[in-house]
mmCIF file of C-alpha atoms in Angstrom:
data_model
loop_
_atom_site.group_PDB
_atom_site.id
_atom_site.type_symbol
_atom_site.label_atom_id
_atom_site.label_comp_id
_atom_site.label_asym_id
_atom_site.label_seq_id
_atom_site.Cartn_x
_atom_site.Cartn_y
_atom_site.Cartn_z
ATOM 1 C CA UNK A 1 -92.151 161.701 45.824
ATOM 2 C CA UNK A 2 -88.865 163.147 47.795
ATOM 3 C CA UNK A 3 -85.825 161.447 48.912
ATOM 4 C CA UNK A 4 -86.693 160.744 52.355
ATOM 5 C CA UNK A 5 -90.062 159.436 53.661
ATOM 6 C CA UNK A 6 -89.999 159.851 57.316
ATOM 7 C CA UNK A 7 -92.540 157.917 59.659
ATOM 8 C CA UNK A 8 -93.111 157.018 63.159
ATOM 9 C CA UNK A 9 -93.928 160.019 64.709
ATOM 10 C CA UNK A 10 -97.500 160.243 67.566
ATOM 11 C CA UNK A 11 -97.924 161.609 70.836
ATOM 12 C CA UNK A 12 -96.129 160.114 73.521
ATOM 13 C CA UNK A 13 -96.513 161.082 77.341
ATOM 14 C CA UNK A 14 -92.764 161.795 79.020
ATOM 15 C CA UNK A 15 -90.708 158.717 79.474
ATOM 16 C CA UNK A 16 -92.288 156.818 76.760
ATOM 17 C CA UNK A 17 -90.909 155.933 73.480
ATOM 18 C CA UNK A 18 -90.912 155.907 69.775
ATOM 19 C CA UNK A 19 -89.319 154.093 66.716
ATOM 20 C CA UNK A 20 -88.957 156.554 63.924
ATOM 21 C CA UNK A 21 -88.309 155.052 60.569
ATOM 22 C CA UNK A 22 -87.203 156.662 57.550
ATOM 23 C CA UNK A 23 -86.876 155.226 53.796
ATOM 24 C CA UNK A 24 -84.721 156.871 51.452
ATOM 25 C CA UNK A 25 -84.964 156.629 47.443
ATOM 26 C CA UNK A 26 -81.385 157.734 47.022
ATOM 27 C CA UNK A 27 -79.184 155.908 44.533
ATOM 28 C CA UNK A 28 -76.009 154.392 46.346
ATOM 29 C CA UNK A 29 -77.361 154.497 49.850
ATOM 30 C CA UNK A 30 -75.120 152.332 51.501
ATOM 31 C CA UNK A 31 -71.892 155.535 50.788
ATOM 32 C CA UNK A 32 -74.081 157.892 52.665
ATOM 33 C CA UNK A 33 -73.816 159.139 56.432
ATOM 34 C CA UNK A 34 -77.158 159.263 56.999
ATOM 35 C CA UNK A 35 -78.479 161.625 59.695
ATOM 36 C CA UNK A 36 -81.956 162.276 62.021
ATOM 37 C CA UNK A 37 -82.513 166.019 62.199
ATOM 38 C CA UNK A 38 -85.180 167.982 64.332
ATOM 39 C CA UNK A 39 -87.131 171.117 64.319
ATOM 40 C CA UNK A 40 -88.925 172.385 67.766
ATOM 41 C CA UNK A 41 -91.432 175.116 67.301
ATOM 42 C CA UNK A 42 -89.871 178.370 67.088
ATOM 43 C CA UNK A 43 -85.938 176.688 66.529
ATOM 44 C CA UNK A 44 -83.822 176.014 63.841
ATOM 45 C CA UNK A 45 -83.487 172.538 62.318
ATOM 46 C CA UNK A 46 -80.600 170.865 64.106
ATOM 47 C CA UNK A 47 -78.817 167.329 63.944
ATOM 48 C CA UNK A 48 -79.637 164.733 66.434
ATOM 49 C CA UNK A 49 -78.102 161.672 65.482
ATOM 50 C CA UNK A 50 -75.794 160.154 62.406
ATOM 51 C CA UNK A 51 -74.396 157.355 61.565
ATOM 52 C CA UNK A 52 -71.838 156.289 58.493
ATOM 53 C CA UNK A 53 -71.772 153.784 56.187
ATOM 54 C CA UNK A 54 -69.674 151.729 58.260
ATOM 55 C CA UNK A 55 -71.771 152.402 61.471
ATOM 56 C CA UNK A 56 -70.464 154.332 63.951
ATOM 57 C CA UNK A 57 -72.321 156.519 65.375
ATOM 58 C CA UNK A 58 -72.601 160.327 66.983
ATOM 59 C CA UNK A 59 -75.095 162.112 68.980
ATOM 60 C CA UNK A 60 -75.887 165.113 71.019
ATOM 61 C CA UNK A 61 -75.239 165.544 73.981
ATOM 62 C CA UNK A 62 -79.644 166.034 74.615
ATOM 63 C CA UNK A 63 -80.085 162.821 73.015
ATOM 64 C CA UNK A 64 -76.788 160.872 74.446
ATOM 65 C CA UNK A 65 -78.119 157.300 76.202
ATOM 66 C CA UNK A 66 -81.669 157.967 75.303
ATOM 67 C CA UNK A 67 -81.496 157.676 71.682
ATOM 68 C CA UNK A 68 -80.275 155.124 69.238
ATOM 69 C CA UNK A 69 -79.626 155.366 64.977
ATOM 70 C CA UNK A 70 -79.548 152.503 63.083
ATOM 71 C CA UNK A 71 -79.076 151.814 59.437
ATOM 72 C CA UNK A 72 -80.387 149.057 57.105
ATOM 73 C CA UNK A 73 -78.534 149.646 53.744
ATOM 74 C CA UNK A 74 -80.209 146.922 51.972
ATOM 75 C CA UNK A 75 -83.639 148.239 52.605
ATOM 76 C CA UNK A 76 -82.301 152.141 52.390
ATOM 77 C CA UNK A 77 -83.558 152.546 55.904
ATOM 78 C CA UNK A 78 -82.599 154.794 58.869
ATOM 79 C CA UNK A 79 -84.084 154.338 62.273
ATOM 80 C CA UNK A 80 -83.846 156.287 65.413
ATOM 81 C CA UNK A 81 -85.350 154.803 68.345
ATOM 82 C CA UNK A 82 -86.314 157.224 71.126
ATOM 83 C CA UNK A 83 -86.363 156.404 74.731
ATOM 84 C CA UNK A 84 -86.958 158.062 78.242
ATOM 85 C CA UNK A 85 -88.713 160.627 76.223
ATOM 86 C CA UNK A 86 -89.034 164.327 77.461
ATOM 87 C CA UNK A 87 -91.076 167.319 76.682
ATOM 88 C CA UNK A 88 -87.960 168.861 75.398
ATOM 89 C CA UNK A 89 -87.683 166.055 72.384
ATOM 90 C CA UNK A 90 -91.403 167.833 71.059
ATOM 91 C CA UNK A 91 -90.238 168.579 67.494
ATOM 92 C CA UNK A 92 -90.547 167.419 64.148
ATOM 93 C CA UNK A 93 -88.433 164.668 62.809
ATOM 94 C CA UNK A 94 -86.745 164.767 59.605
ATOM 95 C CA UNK A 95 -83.852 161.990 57.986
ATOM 96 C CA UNK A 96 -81.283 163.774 55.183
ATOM 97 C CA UNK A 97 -77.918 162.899 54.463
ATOM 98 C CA UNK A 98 -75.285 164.518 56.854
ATOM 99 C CA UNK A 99 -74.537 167.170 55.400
ATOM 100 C CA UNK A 100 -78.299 167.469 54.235
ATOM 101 C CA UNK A 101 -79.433 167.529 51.143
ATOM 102 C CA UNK A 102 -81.686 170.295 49.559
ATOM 103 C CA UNK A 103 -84.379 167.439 49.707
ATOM 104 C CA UNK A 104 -86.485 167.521 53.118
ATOM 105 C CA UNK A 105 -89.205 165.332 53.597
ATOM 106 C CA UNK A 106 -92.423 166.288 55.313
ATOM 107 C CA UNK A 107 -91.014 164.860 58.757
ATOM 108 C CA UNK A 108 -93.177 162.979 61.064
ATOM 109 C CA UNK A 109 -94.228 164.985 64.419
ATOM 110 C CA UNK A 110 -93.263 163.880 68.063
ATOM 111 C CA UNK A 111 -95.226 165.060 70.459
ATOM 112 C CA UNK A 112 -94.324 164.495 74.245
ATOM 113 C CA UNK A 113 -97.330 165.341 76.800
ATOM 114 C CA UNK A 114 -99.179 164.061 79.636
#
């Protein structure tokens, strides 16, 4: 099994929302900025959301007020809950480390459609 199990994923219609979750089998979790990548069809992979091991956290601007990352180190969990969702967020989910491992997991699949 990999690093990073991702779940959550489904088909939502626009302005709905999802709670991705994401459990990690790294050693010394709690050290780790942990981030929630994407992957639309026919894009590169890019960064959504992270958040430190203290924390704080940093989005994009696509995702600012919509989404939220949240950490629970004693469970190695990472959550990113989606809201006001748009066709635009259709993409495939992924959790690494920031900067990302060589370790992807299979992702979990958003889809957002009437």
């Amino acid at each position: 099994q990999g690093q990073f199990v991702e779940s959550g994923g489904g088909l939502v219609q626009p302005g709905g929302s999802l709670r991705l979750s994401c459990v990690a089998s790294r050693n010394f979790f709690s050290i780790h900025t942990m981030g929630w990548y994407r992957q639309a069809p026919g894009k590169q992979r890019e960064l959504v959301a992270h958040i430190i091991a203290g924390g704080m956290t940093n989005y994009i601007d696509a995702v600012k007020g919509r989404f939220i990352i949240s950490r629970d180190n004693a469970k190695k969990m990472v959550y990113l809950e989606m809201n006001s969702l748009n066709a635009e967020d259709t993409a495939v989910y992924y959790c690494n480390t920031k900067p990302a491992l060589d370790a992807w997991g299979q992702g979990t699949l958003v889809t957002v459609s009437s």
